[in-house]
PDB file of C-alpha atoms in Angstrom:
ATOM      1  CA  UNK A   4     -70.857 -58.692  -6.495  1.00  0.00           C
ATOM      2  CA  UNK A   5     -69.550 -55.367  -7.700  1.00  0.00           C
ATOM      3  CA  UNK A   6     -66.158 -55.369  -9.912  1.00  0.00           C
ATOM      4  CA  UNK A   7     -62.949 -53.737  -9.747  1.00  0.00           C
ATOM      5  CA  UNK A   8     -62.300 -51.665 -12.639  1.00  0.00           C
ATOM      6  CA  UNK A   9     -58.292 -52.611 -12.397  1.00  0.00           C
ATOM      7  CA  UNK A  10     -58.029 -49.266 -14.912  1.00  0.00           C
ATOM      8  CA  UNK A  11     -58.780 -46.731 -12.085  1.00  0.00           C
ATOM      9  CA  UNK A  12     -56.079 -46.332  -9.309  1.00  0.00           C
ATOM     10  CA  UNK A  13     -56.680 -47.478  -6.306  1.00  0.00           C
ATOM     11  CA  UNK A  14     -55.464 -43.640  -4.120  1.00  0.00           C
ATOM     12  CA  UNK A  15     -54.295 -40.661  -5.656  1.00  0.00           C
ATOM     13  CA  UNK A  16     -50.960 -40.433  -6.700  1.00  0.00           C
ATOM     14  CA  UNK A  17     -49.478 -37.444  -4.992  1.00  0.00           C
ATOM     15  CA  UNK A  18     -47.189 -34.807  -7.806  1.00  0.00           C
ATOM     16  CA  UNK A  19     -43.413 -36.291  -8.052  1.00  0.00           C
ATOM     17  CA  UNK A  20     -40.747 -34.499  -5.562  1.00  0.00           C
ATOM     18  CA  UNK A  21     -38.708 -33.471  -8.238  1.00  0.00           C
ATOM     19  CA  UNK A  22     -41.664 -32.302 -10.922  1.00  0.00           C
ATOM     20  CA  UNK A  23     -42.978 -29.152  -7.663  1.00  0.00           C
ATOM     21  CA  UNK A  24     -44.844 -27.696 -10.870  1.00  0.00           C
ATOM     22  CA  UNK A  25     -47.246 -29.939 -10.885  1.00  0.00           C
ATOM     23  CA  UNK A  26     -49.315 -29.562  -7.798  1.00  0.00           C
ATOM     24  CA  UNK A  27     -49.225 -25.870  -8.320  1.00  0.00           C
ATOM     25  CA  UNK A  28     -50.971 -26.675 -11.721  1.00  0.00           C
ATOM     26  CA  UNK A  29     -53.690 -28.447  -9.802  1.00  0.00           C
ATOM     27  CA  UNK A  30     -53.790 -24.820  -7.016  1.00  0.00           C
ATOM     28  CA  UNK A  31     -51.660 -26.258  -4.465  1.00  0.00           C
ATOM     29  CA  UNK A  32     -47.878 -25.734  -2.975  1.00  0.00           C
ATOM     30  CA  UNK A  33     -46.571 -22.830  -1.555  1.00  0.00           C
ATOM     31  CA  UNK A  34     -47.641 -19.143  -1.802  1.00  0.00           C
ATOM     32  CA  UNK A  35     -45.429 -16.094  -0.535  1.00  0.00           C
ATOM     33  CA  UNK A  36     -46.345 -12.985   1.461  1.00  0.00           C
ATOM     34  CA  UNK A  37     -43.621 -11.143   0.852  1.00  0.00           C
ATOM     35  CA  UNK A  38     -42.627  -7.635   2.174  1.00  0.00           C
ATOM     36  CA  UNK A  39     -39.099  -6.308   1.276  1.00  0.00           C
ATOM     37  CA  UNK A  40     -36.924  -6.148   3.617  1.00  0.00           C
ATOM     38  CA  UNK A  41     -35.320  -2.618   4.119  1.00  0.00           C
ATOM     39  CA  UNK A  42     -32.903  -3.529   7.815  1.00  0.00           C
ATOM     40  CA  UNK A  43     -31.204  -6.525   8.290  1.00  0.00           C
ATOM     41  CA  UNK A  44     -31.075  -8.767   6.083  1.00  0.00           C
ATOM     42  CA  UNK A  45     -28.503 -11.218   3.508  1.00  0.00           C
ATOM     43  CA  UNK A  46     -29.669 -12.012   0.206  1.00  0.00           C
ATOM     44  CA  UNK A  47     -28.625 -15.841   0.104  1.00  0.00           C
ATOM     45  CA  UNK A  48     -28.556 -17.734  -3.148  1.00  0.00           C
ATOM     46  CA  UNK A  49     -31.358 -20.157  -4.639  1.00  0.00           C
ATOM     47  CA  UNK A  50     -27.709 -22.008  -5.696  1.00  0.00           C
ATOM     48  CA  UNK A  51     -27.780 -23.387  -1.680  1.00  0.00           C
ATOM     49  CA  UNK A  52     -30.622 -22.878  -0.546  1.00  0.00           C
ATOM     50  CA  UNK A  53     -32.837 -24.968  -2.929  1.00  0.00           C
ATOM     51  CA  UNK A  54     -28.920 -27.349  -2.245  1.00  0.00           C
ATOM     52  CA  UNK A  55     -30.308 -31.403  -3.672  1.00  0.00           C
ATOM     53  CA  UNK A  56     -27.458 -33.025  -2.123  1.00  0.00           C
ATOM     54  CA  UNK A  57     -27.261 -30.920   1.008  1.00  0.00           C
ATOM     55  CA  UNK A  58     -29.532 -32.052   4.365  1.00  0.00           C
ATOM     56  CA  UNK A  59     -31.561 -29.867   5.575  1.00  0.00           C
ATOM     57  CA  UNK A  60     -29.340 -29.160   8.995  1.00  0.00           C
ATOM     58  CA  UNK A  61     -26.614 -28.423   6.588  1.00  0.00           C
ATOM     59  CA  UNK A  62     -28.688 -25.531   4.791  1.00  0.00           C
ATOM     60  CA  UNK A  63     -29.929 -24.119   7.573  1.00  0.00           C
ATOM     61  CA  UNK A  64     -26.068 -23.566   8.846  1.00  0.00           C
ATOM     62  CA  UNK A  65     -24.917 -22.328   5.974  1.00  0.00           C
ATOM     63  CA  UNK A  66     -27.870 -19.883   5.962  1.00  0.00           C
ATOM     64  CA  UNK A  67     -27.161 -18.885   9.603  1.00  0.00           C
ATOM     65  CA  UNK A  68     -23.829 -18.403   9.170  1.00  0.00           C
ATOM     66  CA  UNK A  69     -23.821 -16.022   6.139  1.00  0.00           C
ATOM     67  CA  UNK A  70     -26.382 -13.381   7.981  1.00  0.00           C
ATOM     68  CA  UNK A  71     -23.050 -13.845  10.871  1.00  0.00           C
ATOM     69  CA  UNK A  72     -21.170 -10.760  11.163  1.00  0.00           C
ATOM     70  CA  UNK A  73     -17.512 -10.418  11.208  1.00  0.00           C
ATOM     71  CA  UNK A  74     -15.555 -11.667  14.145  1.00  0.00           C
ATOM     72  CA  UNK A  75     -18.758 -14.573  15.599  1.00  0.00           C
ATOM     73  CA  UNK A  76     -18.324 -17.154  16.581  1.00  0.00           C
ATOM     74  CA  UNK A  77     -18.308 -19.966  13.833  1.00  0.00           C
ATOM     75  CA  UNK A  78     -16.997 -22.864  15.665  1.00  0.00           C
ATOM     76  CA  UNK A  79     -18.205 -26.177  17.040  1.00  0.00           C
ATOM     77  CA  UNK A  80     -19.132 -25.377  20.717  1.00  0.00           C
ATOM     78  CA  UNK A  81     -20.315 -22.070  19.558  1.00  0.00           C
ATOM     79  CA  UNK A  82     -22.443 -23.527  17.186  1.00  0.00           C
ATOM     80  CA  UNK A  83     -23.909 -26.116  19.572  1.00  0.00           C
ATOM     81  CA  UNK A  84     -25.320 -23.028  22.770  1.00  0.00           C
ATOM     82  CA  UNK A  85     -26.761 -21.327  19.902  1.00  0.00           C
ATOM     83  CA  UNK A  86     -29.263 -24.596  18.898  1.00  0.00           C
ATOM     84  CA  UNK A  87     -30.792 -27.245  19.912  1.00  0.00           C
ATOM     85  CA  UNK A  88     -28.591 -29.937  17.825  1.00  0.00           C
ATOM     86  CA  UNK A  89     -25.994 -31.423  19.152  1.00  0.00           C
ATOM     87  CA  UNK A  90     -21.864 -30.599  18.648  1.00  0.00           C
ATOM     88  CA  UNK A  91     -22.319 -34.293  16.297  1.00  0.00           C
ATOM     89  CA  UNK A  92     -24.567 -32.696  14.150  1.00  0.00           C
ATOM     90  CA  UNK A  93     -23.057 -29.953  13.855  1.00  0.00           C
ATOM     91  CA  UNK A  94     -19.557 -30.752  12.724  1.00  0.00           C
ATOM     92  CA  UNK A  95     -21.382 -33.168  10.297  1.00  0.00           C
ATOM     93  CA  UNK A  96     -23.273 -30.313   8.684  1.00  0.00           C
ATOM     94  CA  UNK A  97     -19.863 -28.489   9.063  1.00  0.00           C
ATOM     95  CA  UNK A  98     -18.780 -31.369   6.553  1.00  0.00           C
ATOM     96  CA  UNK A  99     -21.092 -31.199   4.014  1.00  0.00           C
ATOM     97  CA  UNK A 100     -20.885 -28.043   3.506  1.00  0.00           C
ATOM     98  CA  UNK A 101     -17.455 -27.523   3.278  1.00  0.00           C
ATOM     99  CA  UNK A 102     -17.000 -30.605   1.324  1.00  0.00           C
ATOM    100  CA  UNK A 103     -20.063 -28.422  -1.532  1.00  0.00           C
ATOM    101  CA  UNK A 104     -17.603 -25.569  -1.682  1.00  0.00           C
ATOM    102  CA  UNK A 105     -19.591 -23.428   1.227  1.00  0.00           C
ATOM    103  CA  UNK A 106     -17.061 -23.348   4.451  1.00  0.00           C
ATOM    104  CA  UNK A 107     -12.853 -23.360   4.391  1.00  0.00           C
ATOM    105  CA  UNK A 108     -11.400 -23.493   7.168  1.00  0.00           C
ATOM    106  CA  UNK A 109      -8.113 -21.929   7.684  1.00  0.00           C
ATOM    107  CA  UNK A 110      -4.483 -21.915  10.341  1.00  0.00           C
ATOM    108  CA  UNK A 111      -3.638 -18.186  10.699  1.00  0.00           C
ATOM    109  CA  UNK A 112      -0.428 -17.538  13.483  1.00  0.00           C
ATOM    110  CA  UNK A 113      -1.017 -15.313  15.408  1.00  0.00           C
ATOM    111  CA  UNK A 114       1.048 -12.093  16.220  1.00  0.00           C
ATOM    112  CA  UNK A 115       1.530 -14.525  19.829  1.00  0.00           C
ATOM    113  CA  UNK A 116       3.208 -17.595  17.163  1.00  0.00           C
ATOM    114  CA  UNK A 117      -0.394 -18.866  18.510  1.00  0.00           C
ATOM    115  CA  UNK A 118      -2.384 -20.732  15.704  1.00  0.00           C
ATOM    116  CA  UNK A 119      -5.797 -20.284  15.362  1.00  0.00           C
ATOM    117  CA  UNK A 120      -9.062 -22.281  13.333  1.00  0.00           C
ATOM    118  CA  UNK A 121     -10.359 -19.664  11.131  1.00  0.00           C
ATOM    119  CA  UNK A 122     -13.918 -20.578   9.647  1.00  0.00           C
ATOM    120  CA  UNK A 123     -15.009 -18.776   6.314  1.00  0.00           C
ATOM    121  CA  UNK A 124     -18.452 -18.826   5.166  1.00  0.00           C
ATOM    122  CA  UNK A 125     -18.969 -18.497   0.701  1.00  0.00           C
ATOM    123  CA  UNK A 126     -22.141 -17.148  -0.743  1.00  0.00           C
ATOM    124  CA  UNK A 127     -20.908 -18.598  -3.738  1.00  0.00           C
ATOM    125  CA  UNK A 128     -18.433 -21.257  -3.567  1.00  0.00           C
ATOM    126  CA  UNK A 129     -15.262 -21.053  -5.375  1.00  0.00           C
ATOM    127  CA  UNK A 130     -13.410 -22.726  -8.852  1.00  0.00           C
ATOM    128  CA  UNK A 131     -11.325 -24.844  -6.773  1.00  0.00           C
ATOM    129  CA  UNK A 132     -14.178 -26.334  -5.103  1.00  0.00           C
ATOM    130  CA  UNK A 133     -13.899 -30.691  -4.635  1.00  0.00           C
ATOM    131  CA  UNK A 134     -17.647 -30.747  -5.445  1.00  0.00           C
ATOM    132  CA  UNK A 135     -19.896 -29.357  -7.469  1.00  0.00           C
ATOM    133  CA  UNK A 136     -22.857 -27.864  -6.104  1.00  0.00           C
ATOM    134  CA  UNK A 137     -26.025 -29.319  -7.697  1.00  0.00           C
ATOM    135  CA  UNK A 138     -27.966 -27.747 -10.587  1.00  0.00           C
ATOM    136  CA  UNK A 139     -31.574 -26.258  -8.789  1.00  0.00           C
ATOM    137  CA  UNK A 140     -32.834 -24.951 -12.416  1.00  0.00           C
ATOM    138  CA  UNK A 141     -32.022 -21.535 -11.234  1.00  0.00           C
ATOM    139  CA  UNK A 142     -29.789 -18.718 -13.535  1.00  0.00           C
ATOM    140  CA  UNK A 143     -26.545 -18.791 -12.495  1.00  0.00           C
ATOM    141  CA  UNK A 144     -25.166 -15.768 -10.321  1.00  0.00           C
ATOM    142  CA  UNK A 145     -22.841 -13.727 -12.151  1.00  0.00           C
ATOM    143  CA  UNK A 146     -20.650 -13.240 -10.038  1.00  0.00           C
ATOM    144  CA  UNK A 147     -18.123  -9.973 -10.382  1.00  0.00           C
ATOM    145  CA  UNK A 148     -14.913  -8.967  -9.347  1.00  0.00           C
ATOM    146  CA  UNK A 149     -13.706  -7.811  -5.163  1.00  0.00           C
ATOM    147  CA  UNK A 150     -13.116  -3.943  -5.577  1.00  0.00           C
ATOM    148  CA  UNK A 151      -9.668  -3.476  -5.882  1.00  0.00           C
ATOM    149  CA  UNK A 152      -8.127  -1.216  -2.565  1.00  0.00           C
ATOM    150  CA  UNK A 153      -6.271   1.492  -3.954  1.00  0.00           C
ATOM    151  CA  UNK A 154      -2.682   1.617  -2.108  1.00  0.00           C
ATOM    152  CA  UNK A 155      -2.211   5.236  -0.660  1.00  0.00           C
ATOM    153  CA  UNK A 156       1.026   5.822   0.180  1.00  0.00           C
ATOM    154  CA  UNK A 157       1.820   7.795   2.889  1.00  0.00           C
ATOM    155  CA  UNK A 158       3.714  10.997   2.241  1.00  0.00           C
ATOM    156  CA  UNK A 159       7.804  11.614   3.103  1.00  0.00           C
ATOM    157  CA  UNK A 160       9.305  13.234   6.543  1.00  0.00           C
ATOM    158  CA  UNK A 161       9.247  16.279   6.176  1.00  0.00           C
ATOM    159  CA  UNK A 162      13.448  17.639   4.406  1.00  0.00           C
ATOM    160  CA  UNK A 163      15.245  20.844   5.405  1.00  0.00           C
ATOM    161  CA  UNK A 164      14.441  23.735   3.265  1.00  0.00           C
ATOM    162  CA  UNK A 165      17.868  25.302   2.262  1.00  0.00           C
ATOM    163  CA  UNK A 166      18.432  29.648   2.403  1.00  0.00           C
ATOM    164  CA  UNK A 167      19.482  29.101  -1.282  1.00  0.00           C
ATOM    165  CA  UNK A 168      18.313  27.829  -4.341  1.00  0.00           C
ATOM    166  CA  UNK A 169      21.225  28.625  -6.669  1.00  0.00           C
ATOM    167  CA  UNK A 170      20.896  25.986 -10.143  1.00  0.00           C
ATOM    168  CA  UNK A 171      24.744  25.050  -8.330  1.00  0.00           C
ATOM    169  CA  UNK A 172      23.646  24.194  -5.214  1.00  0.00           C
ATOM    170  CA  UNK A 173      20.952  22.331  -6.047  1.00  0.00           C
ATOM    171  CA  UNK A 174      22.452  20.755  -8.272  1.00  0.00           C
ATOM    172  CA  UNK A 175      25.557  18.614  -6.899  1.00  0.00           C
ATOM    173  CA  UNK A 176      22.751  17.377  -4.337  1.00  0.00           C
ATOM    174  CA  UNK A 177      20.916  16.222  -7.095  1.00  0.00           C
ATOM    175  CA  UNK A 178      24.051  14.316  -8.645  1.00  0.00           C
ATOM    176  CA  UNK A 179      24.982  13.083  -4.836  1.00  0.00           C
ATOM    177  CA  UNK A 180      21.641  11.430  -4.325  1.00  0.00           C
ATOM    178  CA  UNK A 181      22.303  10.287  -7.699  1.00  0.00           C
ATOM    179  CA  UNK A 182      25.359   8.280  -6.734  1.00  0.00           C
ATOM    180  CA  UNK A 183      23.771   6.810  -3.768  1.00  0.00           C
ATOM    181  CA  UNK A 184      23.804   3.489  -5.579  1.00  0.00           C
ATOM    182  CA  UNK A 185      26.574   3.355  -6.298  1.00  0.00           C
ATOM    183  CA  UNK A 186      27.335   2.879  -2.289  1.00  0.00           C
ATOM    184  CA  UNK A 187      24.493   0.359  -1.909  1.00  0.00           C
ATOM    185  CA  UNK A 188      21.527  -1.370  -4.598  1.00  0.00           C
ATOM    186  CA  UNK A 189      18.419  -0.616  -2.404  1.00  0.00           C
ATOM    187  CA  UNK A 190      18.785   3.404  -2.637  1.00  0.00           C
ATOM    188  CA  UNK A 191      17.934   3.897  -6.545  1.00  0.00           C
ATOM    189  CA  UNK A 192      15.113   6.213  -5.742  1.00  0.00           C
ATOM    190  CA  UNK A 193      13.264   7.508  -8.796  1.00  0.00           C
ATOM    191  CA  UNK A 194      13.088  10.652  -9.886  1.00  0.00           C
ATOM    192  CA  UNK A 195      10.448  12.463  -7.389  1.00  0.00           C
ATOM    193  CA  UNK A 196      12.295  10.480  -4.554  1.00  0.00           C
ATOM    194  CA  UNK A 197      14.880  12.861  -5.600  1.00  0.00           C
ATOM    195  CA  UNK A 198      13.264  16.147  -6.388  1.00  0.00           C
ATOM    196  CA  UNK A 199      11.708  15.758  -2.628  1.00  0.00           C
ATOM    197  CA  UNK A 200      15.255  15.266  -1.076  1.00  0.00           C
ATOM    198  CA  UNK A 201      17.419  17.872  -3.136  1.00  0.00           C
ATOM    199  CA  UNK A 202      16.580  20.351  -1.196  1.00  0.00           C
ATOM    200  CA  UNK A 203      17.648  18.497   2.277  1.00  0.00           C
ATOM    201  CA  UNK A 204      20.808  17.666   0.910  1.00  0.00           C
ATOM    202  CA  UNK A 205      20.921  21.274  -0.076  1.00  0.00           C
ATOM    203  CA  UNK A 206      20.382  22.774   3.357  1.00  0.00           C
ATOM    204  CA  UNK A 207      23.334  20.234   4.684  1.00  0.00           C
ATOM    205  CA  UNK A 208      25.705  21.142   2.092  1.00  0.00           C
ATOM    206  CA  UNK A 209      25.227  24.872   2.620  1.00  0.00           C
ATOM    207  CA  UNK A 210      26.524  24.402   5.962  1.00  0.00           C
ATOM    208  CA  UNK A 211      29.830  23.580   5.019  1.00  0.00           C
ATOM    209  CA  UNK A 212      29.264  20.215   4.896  1.00  0.00           C
ATOM    210  CA  UNK A 213      31.318  18.512   2.244  1.00  0.00           C
ATOM    211  CA  UNK A 214      30.134  15.970  -0.069  1.00  0.00           C
ATOM    212  CA  UNK A 215      31.300  12.760   0.917  1.00  0.00           C
ATOM    213  CA  UNK A 216      30.480  13.930   4.262  1.00  0.00           C
ATOM    214  CA  UNK A 217      26.810  14.203   3.805  1.00  0.00           C
ATOM    215  CA  UNK A 218      26.730  10.872   1.668  1.00  0.00           C
ATOM    216  CA  UNK A 219      28.522   8.816   4.583  1.00  0.00           C
ATOM    217  CA  UNK A 220      26.001  10.270   7.039  1.00  0.00           C
ATOM    218  CA  UNK A 221      23.279   8.929   5.232  1.00  0.00           C
ATOM    219  CA  UNK A 222      25.014   5.754   4.316  1.00  0.00           C
ATOM    220  CA  UNK A 223      26.230   4.338   7.174  1.00  0.00           C
ATOM    221  CA  UNK A 224      24.807   2.042   9.179  1.00  0.00           C
ATOM    222  CA  UNK A 225      21.694   0.618   7.571  1.00  0.00           C
ATOM    223  CA  UNK A 226      19.688  -1.712   8.531  1.00  0.00           C
ATOM    224  CA  UNK A 227      19.943  -4.853   7.164  1.00  0.00           C
ATOM    225  CA  UNK A 228      16.930  -5.767   5.667  1.00  0.00           C
ATOM    226  CA  UNK A 229      14.719  -4.621   3.063  1.00  0.00           C
ATOM    227  CA  UNK A 230      14.118  -1.261   2.469  1.00  0.00           C
ATOM    228  CA  UNK A 231      10.338  -0.484   1.460  1.00  0.00           C
ATOM    229  CA  UNK A 232      11.525   3.118   1.137  1.00  0.00           C
ATOM    230  CA  UNK A 233      14.545   4.807   1.179  1.00  0.00           C
ATOM    231  CA  UNK A 234      13.718   7.797   0.372  1.00  0.00           C
ATOM    232  CA  UNK A 235      12.018   7.463   4.348  1.00  0.00           C
ATOM    233  CA  UNK A 236      14.809   6.901   5.724  1.00  0.00           C
ATOM    234  CA  UNK A 237      17.211   9.138   3.785  1.00  0.00           C
ATOM    235  CA  UNK A 238      14.598  12.189   4.594  1.00  0.00           C
ATOM    236  CA  UNK A 239      14.361  11.621   7.931  1.00  0.00           C
ATOM    237  CA  UNK A 240      17.783  11.300   8.321  1.00  0.00           C
ATOM    238  CA  UNK A 241      18.369  14.732   6.416  1.00  0.00           C
ATOM    239  CA  UNK A 242      16.237  16.406   9.579  1.00  0.00           C
ATOM    240  CA  UNK A 243      17.060  14.008  12.272  1.00  0.00           C
ATOM    241  CA  UNK A 244      20.997  14.537  11.587  1.00  0.00           C
ATOM    242  CA  UNK A 245      21.245  18.396  10.020  1.00  0.00           C
ATOM    243  CA  UNK A 246      23.975  20.112  11.417  1.00  0.00           C
ATOM    244  CA  UNK A 247      23.994  22.964  12.798  1.00  0.00           C
ATOM    245  CA  UNK A 248      24.999  26.080  10.986  1.00  0.00           C
ATOM    246  CA  UNK A 249      28.840  27.393  10.620  1.00  0.00           C
ATOM    247  CA  UNK A 250      30.258  29.258  13.640  1.00  0.00           C
ATOM    248  CA  UNK A 251      28.961  33.714  12.739  1.00  0.00           C
ATOM    249  CA  UNK A 252      32.450  35.437  10.321  1.00  0.00           C
ATOM    250  CA  UNK A 253      32.046  38.492  10.245  1.00  0.00           C
ATOM    251  CA  UNK A 254      33.296  40.000   6.669  1.00  0.00           C
ATOM    252  CA  UNK A 255      36.638  41.694   6.815  1.00  0.00           C
ATOM    253  CA  UNK A 256      37.042  45.016   5.714  1.00  0.00           C
ATOM    254  CA  UNK A 257      37.836  45.799   2.455  1.00  0.00           C
ATOM    255  CA  UNK A 258      40.982  47.659   1.915  1.00  0.00           C
ATOM    256  CA  UNK A 259      40.940  50.344  -0.475  1.00  0.00           C
ATOM    257  CA  UNK A 260      44.135  50.608  -2.617  1.00  0.00           C
ATOM    258  CA  UNK A 261      46.527  53.462  -0.908  1.00  0.00           C
ATOM    259  CA  UNK A 262      46.199  56.508  -3.317  1.00  0.00           C
ATOM    260  CA  UNK A 263      49.398  58.387  -4.425  1.00  0.00           C
ATOM    261  CA  UNK A 264      50.152  61.680  -4.943  1.00  0.00           C
ATOM    262  CA  UNK A 265      50.825  63.331  -8.110  1.00  0.00           C
ATOM    263  CA  UNK A 266      53.988  64.239  -9.576  1.00  0.00           C
ATOM    264  CA  UNK A 267      55.645  65.286 -12.457  1.00  0.00           C
ATOM    265  CA  UNK A 268      58.327  62.529 -15.175  1.00  0.00           C
ATOM    266  CA  UNK A 269      61.610  63.606 -14.819  1.00  0.00           C
ATOM    267  CA  UNK A 270      61.983  61.870 -18.108  1.00  0.00           C
ATOM    268  CA  UNK A 271      59.158  62.881 -20.671  1.00  0.00           C
ATOM    269  CA  UNK A 272      57.545  65.243 -17.684  1.00  0.00           C
ATOM    270  CA  UNK A 273      53.759  63.922 -17.962  1.00  0.00           C
ATOM    271  CA  UNK A 274      52.115  63.568 -14.423  1.00  0.00           C
ATOM    272  CA  UNK A 275      51.183  60.526 -13.032  1.00  0.00           C
ATOM    273  CA  UNK A 276      50.592  58.857  -9.604  1.00  0.00           C
ATOM    274  CA  UNK A 277      52.952  56.233  -7.777  1.00  0.00           C
ATOM    275  CA  UNK A 278      55.529  56.121  -5.004  1.00  0.00           C
ATOM    276  CA  UNK A 279      58.059  59.160  -3.501  1.00  0.00           C
ATOM    277  CA  UNK A 280      60.097  56.916  -4.479  1.00  0.00           C
ATOM    278  CA  UNK A 281      59.560  56.527  -7.948  1.00  0.00           C
ATOM    279  CA  UNK A 282      60.421  59.379 -10.243  1.00  0.00           C
ATOM    280  CA  UNK A 283      59.111  58.480 -14.039  1.00  0.00           C
ATOM    281  CA  UNK A 284      56.471  57.201 -14.093  1.00  0.00           C
ATOM    282  CA  UNK A 285      55.530  53.505 -16.450  1.00  0.00           C
ATOM    283  CA  UNK A 286      56.062  54.563 -19.455  1.00  0.00           C
ATOM    284  CA  UNK A 287      59.470  55.872 -19.186  1.00  0.00           C
ATOM    285  CA  UNK A 288      60.326  53.465 -16.446  1.00  0.00           C
ATOM    286  CA  UNK A 289      59.929  50.466 -19.067  1.00  0.00           C
ATOM    287  CA  UNK A 290      62.093  52.004 -22.445  1.00  0.00           C
ATOM    288  CA  UNK A 291      64.963  52.108 -19.003  1.00  0.00           C
ATOM    289  CA  UNK A 292      64.328  48.893 -18.638  1.00  0.00           C
ATOM    290  CA  UNK A 293      64.755  48.041 -22.240  1.00  0.00           C
ATOM    291  CA  UNK A 294      66.811  50.805 -24.252  1.00  0.00           C
ATOM    292  CA  UNK A 295      66.434  50.144 -28.049  1.00  0.00           C
TER     293      UNK A 295
END
């Protein structure tokens, strides 16, 4: 009867699940036949697809959510209609993704007042997630801040242009705009806004409108809510409420002074011009009034 060797294992041992490299050393395991994607692909982090705490269903569902375009249905009902798994399993997988920071649900109020729930898929769990993802041995992905959107401010409405650019007229218009904040603190204008509005105010002053009347037209009846851009409101009022030009007045013709005939002074015999009633020149008349 043969004697069994107690030092020999009864059967071959499989590679531990947490050490896949052992299988690779023996020639087994997976290999890859990869072709570079140029269209219709999405980048998925290894921290998700190799997660050690998420279920396979949650990992697959997380990859599917990250591949969806913005606005696609991601609620339980839509997902259950797309996949053979039922609503119960899909709801459990969504809870797993939410617990590990790959999913966020937000409630928003629409313009009609209805409350809707939006599902936000996160390709990188943020710092406020409740649980840190397990270490998969992959180097952490570099998180770059999102690009800052440049807010392009809409140009101010056009204002009327005066026919004259006299410095005194423009200075009066600028002084008027600078004092508007005394009537309403919301009408504090920047130098750029003031330079845009000055011609419009000058056009009003040029039409024989008193500065007090211009100020009244710009500051009366303002809305109660905050003025996010007061210069735009003032520009609109200057153009929309521009009064008509003053009535045309024919300039009166200048009457030349009368030209009196030349005569000789009876006192000094010097020639001078004066009405017929005058007999002495100005010097002689002064000497008669104030004798020495």
